[in-house]
Amino acid sequence: AQSVTQLDSQVPVFEEAPVELRCNYSSSVSVYLFWYVQYPNQGLQLLLKYLSGSTLVKGINGFEAEFNKSQTSFHLRKPSVHISDTAEYFCAVSDEGNAGNMLTFGGGTRLMVKP
Amino acid sequence: GAVVSQHPSWVICKSGTSVKIECRSLDFQATTMFWYRQFPKQSLMLMATSNEGSKATYEQGVEKDKFLINHASLTLSTLTVTSAHPEDSSFYICSARDRAGNQPQHFGDGTRLSIL
């Protein structure tokens, strides 16, 4: 069984400041890792994914994440946030070998960007 | 990119009504679709996995007779909430996986269901 833990339920940050949203996972098998963003009353939009290769993954909207296998982490970062980045962010994992497999989600982190 | 359309986006109905939610893959064939439920300020919980042409696989604790899933074609899956009650009010989100399964799931925009 897999599990995903997002350590912070809410992260307030001022505009143009850097931000890191933390994600740790546990799994008995190798995994693929994803970050999704959800705006109010909308579905999920894929920010970035780690399937293989470089552990530093760049995504849309200036976000990036780094896969750390030894620490079983996949933290999301952005060097300078905008008001428009205010949203809910979800980290998710699936079994390696099929990126379309069932996803297990973390509890989500609400990013609140203040002017 | 791949698009998943979910309809309706918002529905309000009386207790006891059955409500059907549609999930369509617009530009790819979705052999597998997933149905999630999301309560306010919470994460997504997988309800069931729907494979085209076969019965859905429900997660533990999800009532099969309450949440009927049909995946009759490669582009359409439906979730019917039968005899809905206020406790069924939630945000329901579908996602679809293409035939090869090589890319992440594509999500619909969700359906907000409010039962009065």
PDB file of C-alpha atoms in Angstrom:
ATOM      1  CA  ALA A   1       0.000   0.000   0.000  1.00  0.00           C
ATOM      2  CA  GLN A   2       1.087   3.532  -0.682  1.00  0.00           C
ATOM      3  CA  SER A   3       0.584   6.678   1.296  1.00  0.00           C
ATOM      4  CA  VAL A   4       1.342  10.327   0.716  1.00  0.00           C
ATOM      5  CA  THR A   5       1.821  12.932   3.403  1.00  0.00           C
ATOM      6  CA  GLN A   6       1.713  16.638   2.778  1.00  0.00           C
ATOM      7  CA  LEU A   7       3.121  18.075   5.923  1.00  0.00           C
ATOM      8  CA  ASP A   8       1.530  21.511   5.702  1.00  0.00           C
ATOM      9  CA  SER A   9      -2.211  21.945   5.310  1.00  0.00           C
ATOM     10  CA  GLN A  10      -1.801  25.676   4.705  1.00  0.00           C
ATOM     11  CA  VAL A  11       1.132  27.783   3.585  1.00  0.00           C
ATOM     12  CA  PRO A  12       0.749  31.570   3.693  1.00  0.00           C
ATOM     13  CA  VAL A  13       3.354  33.506   1.775  1.00  0.00           C
ATOM     14  CA  PHE A  14       3.798  37.025   0.460  1.00  0.00           C
ATOM     15  CA  GLU A  15       3.797  37.748  -3.240  1.00  0.00           C
ATOM     16  CA  GLU A  16       7.184  37.411  -4.940  1.00  0.00           C
ATOM     17  CA  ALA A  17       8.551  35.329  -2.055  1.00  0.00           C
ATOM     18  CA  PRO A  18       9.826  31.788  -2.616  1.00  0.00           C
ATOM     19  CA  VAL A  19       7.756  28.836  -1.503  1.00  0.00           C
ATOM     20  CA  GLU A  20       8.233  25.143  -0.833  1.00  0.00           C
ATOM     21  CA  LEU A  21       5.362  22.706  -0.424  1.00  0.00           C
ATOM     22  CA  ARG A  22       6.451  19.477   1.187  1.00  0.00           C
ATOM     23  CA  CYS A  23       5.479  15.964   0.160  1.00  0.00           C
ATOM     24  CA  ASN A  24       6.654  12.651   1.546  1.00  0.00           C
ATOM     25  CA  TYR A  25       5.522   9.234   0.445  1.00  0.00           C
ATOM     26  CA  SER A  26       5.806   5.615   1.461  1.00  0.00           C
ATOM     27  CA  SER A  27       5.602   2.633  -0.839  1.00  0.00           C
ATOM     28  CA  SER A  28       6.840  -0.929  -1.055  1.00  0.00           C
ATOM     29  CA  VAL A  29       7.432  -0.529  -4.791  1.00  0.00           C
ATOM     30  CA  SER A  30       8.992   2.097  -6.990  1.00  0.00           C
ATOM     31  CA  VAL A  31       6.662   4.948  -7.781  1.00  0.00           C
ATOM     32  CA  TYR A  32       5.865   7.727 -10.154  1.00  0.00           C
ATOM     33  CA  LEU A  33       5.220  11.103  -8.513  1.00  0.00           C
ATOM     34  CA  PHE A  34       2.951  13.975  -9.481  1.00  0.00           C
ATOM     35  CA  TRP A  35       1.935  17.423  -8.352  1.00  0.00           C
ATOM     36  CA  TYR A  36      -1.506  18.751  -9.234  1.00  0.00           C
ATOM     37  CA  VAL A  37      -3.081  22.156  -8.669  1.00  0.00           C
ATOM     38  CA  GLN A  38      -6.767  22.718  -8.025  1.00  0.00           C
ATOM     39  CA  TYR A  39      -8.428  26.117  -8.275  1.00  0.00           C
ATOM     40  CA  PRO A  40     -11.786  26.642  -6.503  1.00  0.00           C
ATOM     41  CA  ASN A  41     -14.616  24.578  -7.956  1.00  0.00           C
ATOM     42  CA  GLN A  42     -12.403  23.129 -10.637  1.00  0.00           C
ATOM     43  CA  GLY A  43     -10.763  19.822 -11.410  1.00  0.00           C
ATOM     44  CA  LEU A  44      -7.084  19.037 -11.147  1.00  0.00           C
ATOM     45  CA  GLN A  45      -4.399  20.367 -13.439  1.00  0.00           C
ATOM     46  CA  LEU A  46      -1.086  18.572 -13.716  1.00  0.00           C
ATOM     47  CA  LEU A  47       1.831  20.782 -12.679  1.00  0.00           C
ATOM     48  CA  LEU A  48       4.637  18.296 -13.178  1.00  0.00           C
ATOM     49  CA  LYS A  49       5.548  14.646 -12.957  1.00  0.00           C
ATOM     50  CA  TYR A  50       8.527  12.468 -12.186  1.00  0.00           C
ATOM     51  CA  LEU A  51       8.660   9.218 -14.117  1.00  0.00           C
ATOM     52  CA  SER A  52      12.384   8.616 -14.512  1.00  0.00           C
ATOM     53  CA  GLY A  53      15.641  10.360 -15.326  1.00  0.00           C
ATOM     54  CA  SER A  54      16.679  13.649 -13.779  1.00  0.00           C
ATOM     55  CA  THR A  55      15.439  14.019 -10.250  1.00  0.00           C
ATOM     56  CA  LEU A  56      14.826  17.737 -10.747  1.00  0.00           C
ATOM     57  CA  VAL A  57      11.614  18.169 -12.647  1.00  0.00           C
ATOM     58  CA  LYS A  58      10.382  21.422 -14.111  1.00  0.00           C
ATOM     59  CA  GLY A  59       6.698  22.023 -14.594  1.00  0.00           C
ATOM     60  CA  ILE A  60       4.280  24.680 -15.688  1.00  0.00           C
ATOM     61  CA  ASN A  61       3.851  28.120 -14.144  1.00  0.00           C
ATOM     62  CA  GLY A  62       7.468  28.227 -12.949  1.00  0.00           C
ATOM     63  CA  PHE A  63       7.153  25.339 -10.514  1.00  0.00           C
ATOM     64  CA  GLU A  64       9.760  22.628 -10.040  1.00  0.00           C
ATOM     65  CA  ALA A  65      10.131  19.619  -7.786  1.00  0.00           C
ATOM     66  CA  GLU A  66      12.967  17.378  -6.738  1.00  0.00           C
ATOM     67  CA  PHE A  67      12.671  13.651  -6.223  1.00  0.00           C
ATOM     68  CA  ASN A  68      14.754  12.420  -3.304  1.00  0.00           C
ATOM     69  CA  LYS A  69      14.580   8.657  -3.098  1.00  0.00           C
ATOM     70  CA  SER A  70      16.561   8.324   0.118  1.00  0.00           C
ATOM     71  CA  GLN A  71      14.255  10.745   1.895  1.00  0.00           C
ATOM     72  CA  THR A  72      11.159   9.557   0.006  1.00  0.00           C
ATOM     73  CA  SER A  73      10.278  13.146  -0.733  1.00  0.00           C
ATOM     74  CA  PHE A  74       9.060  15.155  -3.699  1.00  0.00           C
ATOM     75  CA  HIS A  75       8.897  18.760  -2.549  1.00  0.00           C
ATOM     76  CA  LEU A  76       7.447  21.426  -4.810  1.00  0.00           C
ATOM     77  CA  ARG A  77       9.157  24.798  -5.134  1.00  0.00           C
ATOM     78  CA  LYS A  78       8.720  28.128  -6.825  1.00  0.00           C
ATOM     79  CA  PRO A  79      11.270  30.944  -6.513  1.00  0.00           C
ATOM     80  CA  SER A  80       8.742  33.770  -6.704  1.00  0.00           C
ATOM     81  CA  VAL A  81       5.012  33.309  -6.275  1.00  0.00           C
ATOM     82  CA  HIS A  82       2.146  35.358  -7.669  1.00  0.00           C
ATOM     83  CA  ILE A  83      -1.298  36.075  -6.328  1.00  0.00           C
ATOM     84  CA  SER A  84      -2.643  33.799  -9.058  1.00  0.00           C
ATOM     85  CA  ASP A  85      -0.793  30.841  -7.521  1.00  0.00           C
ATOM     86  CA  THR A  86      -3.281  30.821  -4.645  1.00  0.00           C
ATOM     87  CA  ALA A  87      -4.853  27.376  -4.879  1.00  0.00           C
ATOM     88  CA  GLU A  88      -4.860  23.881  -3.420  1.00  0.00           C
ATOM     89  CA  TYR A  89      -1.904  21.697  -4.315  1.00  0.00           C
ATOM     90  CA  PHE A  90      -1.937  17.919  -4.230  1.00  0.00           C
ATOM     91  CA  CYS A  91       0.957  15.501  -4.328  1.00  0.00           C
ATOM     92  CA  ALA A  92       0.177  12.032  -5.698  1.00  0.00           C
ATOM     93  CA  VAL A  93       1.883   8.726  -6.401  1.00  0.00           C
ATOM     94  CA  SER A  94       1.219   5.755  -8.634  1.00  0.00           C
ATOM     95  CA  ASP A  95       2.985   2.454  -9.142  1.00  0.00           C
ATOM     96  CA  GLU A  96       6.002   2.624 -11.396  1.00  0.00           C
ATOM     97  CA  GLY A  97       5.535   1.046 -14.794  1.00  0.00           C
ATOM     98  CA  ASN A  98       2.243   2.666 -15.675  1.00  0.00           C
ATOM     99  CA  ALA A  99       1.776   6.377 -15.209  1.00  0.00           C
ATOM    100  CA  GLY A 100      -1.942   6.001 -15.716  1.00  0.00           C
ATOM    101  CA  ASN A 101      -2.345   3.698 -12.754  1.00  0.00           C
ATOM    102  CA  MET A 102      -4.457   4.469  -9.744  1.00  0.00           C
ATOM    103  CA  LEU A 103      -3.301   7.586  -7.924  1.00  0.00           C
ATOM    104  CA  THR A 104      -2.960   7.961  -4.196  1.00  0.00           C
ATOM    105  CA  PHE A 105      -3.270  11.587  -3.126  1.00  0.00           C
ATOM    106  CA  GLY A 106      -1.897  13.506  -0.216  1.00  0.00           C
ATOM    107  CA  GLY A 107      -4.199  15.606   1.914  1.00  0.00           C
ATOM    108  CA  GLY A 108      -3.446  18.766   0.009  1.00  0.00           C
ATOM    109  CA  THR A 109      -1.750  22.054   0.843  1.00  0.00           C
ATOM    110  CA  ARG A 110      -3.546  25.344   0.497  1.00  0.00           C
ATOM    111  CA  LEU A 111      -1.142  27.982  -0.789  1.00  0.00           C
ATOM    112  CA  MET A 112      -2.275  31.461   0.141  1.00  0.00           C
ATOM    113  CA  VAL A 113      -0.348  34.239  -1.552  1.00  0.00           C
ATOM    114  CA  LYS A 114      -0.775  37.627   0.068  1.00  0.00           C
ATOM    115  CA  PRO A 115      -0.062  41.002  -1.538  1.00  0.00           C
TER     116      PRO A 115
ATOM    117  CA  GLY B   1      -3.538  18.222 -24.976  1.00  0.00           C
ATOM    118  CA  ALA B   2      -5.912  15.534 -23.835  1.00  0.00           C
ATOM    119  CA  VAL B   3      -9.245  16.834 -22.616  1.00  0.00           C
ATOM    120  CA  VAL B   4     -11.785  15.294 -20.298  1.00  0.00           C
ATOM    121  CA  SER B   5     -15.214  16.863 -20.186  1.00  0.00           C
ATOM    122  CA  GLN B   6     -17.429  16.384 -17.155  1.00  0.00           C
ATOM    123  CA  HIS B   7     -21.086  17.320 -17.102  1.00  0.00           C
ATOM    124  CA  PRO B   8     -22.939  18.827 -15.349  1.00  0.00           C
ATOM    125  CA  SER B   9     -20.608  21.144 -13.497  1.00  0.00           C
ATOM    126  CA  TRP B  10     -23.139  21.871 -10.776  1.00  0.00           C
ATOM    127  CA  VAL B  11     -26.427  20.272  -9.863  1.00  0.00           C
ATOM    128  CA  ILE B  12     -28.877  20.982  -7.079  1.00  0.00           C
ATOM    129  CA  CYS B  13     -31.748  18.590  -6.501  1.00  0.00           C
ATOM    130  CA  LYS B  14     -34.186  17.303  -3.945  1.00  0.00           C
ATOM    131  CA  SER B  15     -33.506  14.402  -1.660  1.00  0.00           C
ATOM    132  CA  GLY B  16     -34.513  11.105  -3.244  1.00  0.00           C
ATOM    133  CA  THR B  17     -33.583  12.151  -6.772  1.00  0.00           C
ATOM    134  CA  SER B  18     -31.146  10.131  -8.846  1.00  0.00           C
ATOM    135  CA  VAL B  19     -28.432  12.151 -10.516  1.00  0.00           C
ATOM    136  CA  LYS B  20     -26.271  11.124 -13.473  1.00  0.00           C
ATOM    137  CA  ILE B  21     -22.813  12.608 -14.037  1.00  0.00           C
ATOM    138  CA  GLU B  22     -21.055  12.139 -17.357  1.00  0.00           C
ATOM    139  CA  CYS B  23     -17.334  11.945 -18.005  1.00  0.00           C
ATOM    140  CA  ARG B  24     -16.153  12.094 -21.602  1.00  0.00           C
ATOM    141  CA  SER B  25     -12.696  11.870 -23.121  1.00  0.00           C
ATOM    142  CA  LEU B  26     -12.804  14.254 -26.070  1.00  0.00           C
ATOM    143  CA  ASP B  27      -9.695  13.432 -28.071  1.00  0.00           C
ATOM    144  CA  PHE B  28      -8.474  10.058 -26.886  1.00  0.00           C
ATOM    145  CA  GLN B  29      -9.802   6.639 -26.056  1.00  0.00           C
ATOM    146  CA  ALA B  30     -10.100   6.088 -22.342  1.00  0.00           C
ATOM    147  CA  THR B  31      -9.957   2.428 -21.481  1.00  0.00           C
ATOM    148  CA  THR B  32      -9.973   3.258 -17.796  1.00  0.00           C
ATOM    149  CA  MET B  33     -11.749   6.011 -15.946  1.00  0.00           C
ATOM    150  CA  PHE B  34     -11.562   6.813 -12.257  1.00  0.00           C
ATOM    151  CA  TRP B  35     -14.231   8.418 -10.093  1.00  0.00           C
ATOM    152  CA  TYR B  36     -13.226  10.466  -7.067  1.00  0.00           C
ATOM    153  CA  ARG B  37     -15.144  12.189  -4.325  1.00  0.00           C
ATOM    154  CA  GLN B  38     -13.876  15.293  -2.584  1.00  0.00           C
ATOM    155  CA  PHE B  39     -15.373  16.783   0.560  1.00  0.00           C
ATOM    156  CA  PRO B  40     -14.769  20.471   1.333  1.00  0.00           C
ATOM    157  CA  LYS B  41     -11.179  21.227   2.246  1.00  0.00           C
ATOM    158  CA  GLN B  42     -10.196  17.582   1.884  1.00  0.00           C
ATOM    159  CA  SER B  43      -8.267  15.498  -0.591  1.00  0.00           C
ATOM    160  CA  LEU B  44      -9.633  13.307  -3.354  1.00  0.00           C
ATOM    161  CA  MET B  45     -10.788   9.850  -2.373  1.00  0.00           C
ATOM    162  CA  LEU B  46     -11.008   7.206  -5.064  1.00  0.00           C
ATOM    163  CA  MET B  47     -14.495   5.734  -5.256  1.00  0.00           C
ATOM    164  CA  ALA B  48     -14.163   3.310  -8.135  1.00  0.00           C
ATOM    165  CA  THR B  49     -12.185   2.327 -11.199  1.00  0.00           C
ATOM    166  CA  SER B  50     -14.149   1.875 -14.392  1.00  0.00           C
ATOM    167  CA  ASN B  51     -12.869  -0.223 -17.279  1.00  0.00           C
ATOM    168  CA  GLU B  52     -14.582  -0.074 -20.641  1.00  0.00           C
ATOM    169  CA  GLY B  53     -16.865  -3.002 -21.210  1.00  0.00           C
ATOM    170  CA  SER B  54     -16.581  -4.492 -17.740  1.00  0.00           C
ATOM    171  CA  LYS B  55     -17.889  -3.944 -14.249  1.00  0.00           C
ATOM    172  CA  ALA B  56     -16.403  -1.199 -12.158  1.00  0.00           C
ATOM    173  CA  THR B  57     -14.143  -1.974  -9.227  1.00  0.00           C
ATOM    174  CA  TYR B  58     -15.275  -0.165  -6.110  1.00  0.00           C
ATOM    175  CA  GLU B  59     -13.098   0.893  -3.219  1.00  0.00           C
ATOM    176  CA  GLN B  60     -13.848  -0.406   0.222  1.00  0.00           C
ATOM    177  CA  GLY B  61     -16.753   1.362   1.845  1.00  0.00           C
ATOM    178  CA  VAL B  62     -18.303   2.616  -1.401  1.00  0.00           C
ATOM    179  CA  GLU B  63     -21.811   1.291  -1.988  1.00  0.00           C
ATOM    180  CA  LYS B  64     -22.132  -0.237  -5.434  1.00  0.00           C
ATOM    181  CA  ASP B  65     -25.903   0.092  -5.482  1.00  0.00           C
ATOM    182  CA  LYS B  66     -25.710   3.704  -4.429  1.00  0.00           C
ATOM    183  CA  PHE B  67     -23.101   4.808  -6.950  1.00  0.00           C
ATOM    184  CA  LEU B  68     -23.779   3.119 -10.260  1.00  0.00           C
ATOM    185  CA  ILE B  69     -20.984   3.313 -12.797  1.00  0.00           C
ATOM    186  CA  ASN B  70     -21.311   2.540 -16.469  1.00  0.00           C
ATOM    187  CA  HIS B  71     -18.428   2.620 -18.941  1.00  0.00           C
ATOM    188  CA  ALA B  72     -20.116   1.500 -22.120  1.00  0.00           C
ATOM    189  CA  SER B  73     -17.769   3.129 -24.620  1.00  0.00           C
ATOM    190  CA  LEU B  74     -14.148   4.183 -24.884  1.00  0.00           C
ATOM    191  CA  THR B  75     -15.082   7.828 -24.507  1.00  0.00           C
ATOM    192  CA  LEU B  76     -17.847   7.855 -21.918  1.00  0.00           C
ATOM    193  CA  SER B  77     -18.297   6.795 -18.331  1.00  0.00           C
ATOM    194  CA  THR B  78     -21.259   7.745 -16.168  1.00  0.00           C
ATOM    195  CA  LEU B  79     -21.740   7.871 -12.422  1.00  0.00           C
ATOM    196  CA  THR B  80     -25.329   7.750 -11.175  1.00  0.00           C
ATOM    197  CA  VAL B  81     -25.981   8.672  -7.572  1.00  0.00           C
ATOM    198  CA  THR B  82     -29.202   6.830  -6.846  1.00  0.00           C
ATOM    199  CA  SER B  83     -31.798   8.183  -4.419  1.00  0.00           C
ATOM    200  CA  ALA B  84     -29.432  10.928  -3.351  1.00  0.00           C
ATOM    201  CA  HIS B  85     -29.547  12.300   0.178  1.00  0.00           C
ATOM    202  CA  PRO B  86     -27.911  15.375   1.733  1.00  0.00           C
ATOM    203  CA  GLU B  87     -24.934  13.328   2.906  1.00  0.00           C
ATOM    204  CA  ASP B  88     -24.164  12.565  -0.745  1.00  0.00           C
ATOM    205  CA  SER B  89     -23.521  16.246  -1.368  1.00  0.00           C
ATOM    206  CA  SER B  90     -19.938  16.545  -2.482  1.00  0.00           C
ATOM    207  CA  PHE B  91     -17.609  17.389  -5.336  1.00  0.00           C
ATOM    208  CA  TYR B  92     -17.246  14.467  -7.734  1.00  0.00           C
ATOM    209  CA  ILE B  93     -14.291  14.352 -10.137  1.00  0.00           C
ATOM    210  CA  CYS B  94     -13.553  11.910 -12.898  1.00  0.00           C
ATOM    211  CA  SER B  95     -10.273  11.183 -14.605  1.00  0.00           C
ATOM    212  CA  ALA B  96      -9.396   9.145 -17.652  1.00  0.00           C
ATOM    213  CA  ARG B  97      -6.426   7.101 -18.710  1.00  0.00           C
ATOM    214  CA  ASP B  98      -5.573   6.493 -22.344  1.00  0.00           C
ATOM    215  CA  ARG B  99      -5.256   3.060 -23.882  1.00  0.00           C
ATOM    216  CA  ALA B 100      -1.481   2.867 -23.494  1.00  0.00           C
ATOM    217  CA  GLY B 101      -1.551   4.174 -19.945  1.00  0.00           C
ATOM    218  CA  ASN B 102       1.733   5.912 -20.501  1.00  0.00           C
ATOM    219  CA  GLN B 103       0.606   9.355 -19.522  1.00  0.00           C
ATOM    220  CA  PRO B 104      -0.847  10.630 -16.270  1.00  0.00           C
ATOM    221  CA  GLN B 105      -4.562  10.650 -15.836  1.00  0.00           C
ATOM    222  CA  HIS B 106      -6.466  13.569 -17.286  1.00  0.00           C
ATOM    223  CA  PHE B 107      -9.027  15.110 -14.957  1.00  0.00           C
ATOM    224  CA  GLY B 108     -12.437  16.557 -15.609  1.00  0.00           C
ATOM    225  CA  ASP B 109     -13.459  19.848 -14.037  1.00  0.00           C
ATOM    226  CA  GLY B 110     -15.649  18.161 -11.461  1.00  0.00           C
ATOM    227  CA  THR B 111     -19.322  18.187 -10.571  1.00  0.00           C
ATOM    228  CA  ARG B 112     -20.622  19.900  -7.483  1.00  0.00           C
ATOM    229  CA  LEU B 113     -23.627  17.967  -6.221  1.00  0.00           C
ATOM    230  CA  SER B 114     -25.893  19.623  -3.684  1.00  0.00           C
ATOM    231  CA  ILE B 115     -28.806  17.631  -2.294  1.00  0.00           C
ATOM    232  CA  LEU B 116     -31.479  19.606  -0.468  1.00  0.00           C
TER     233      LEU B 116
END
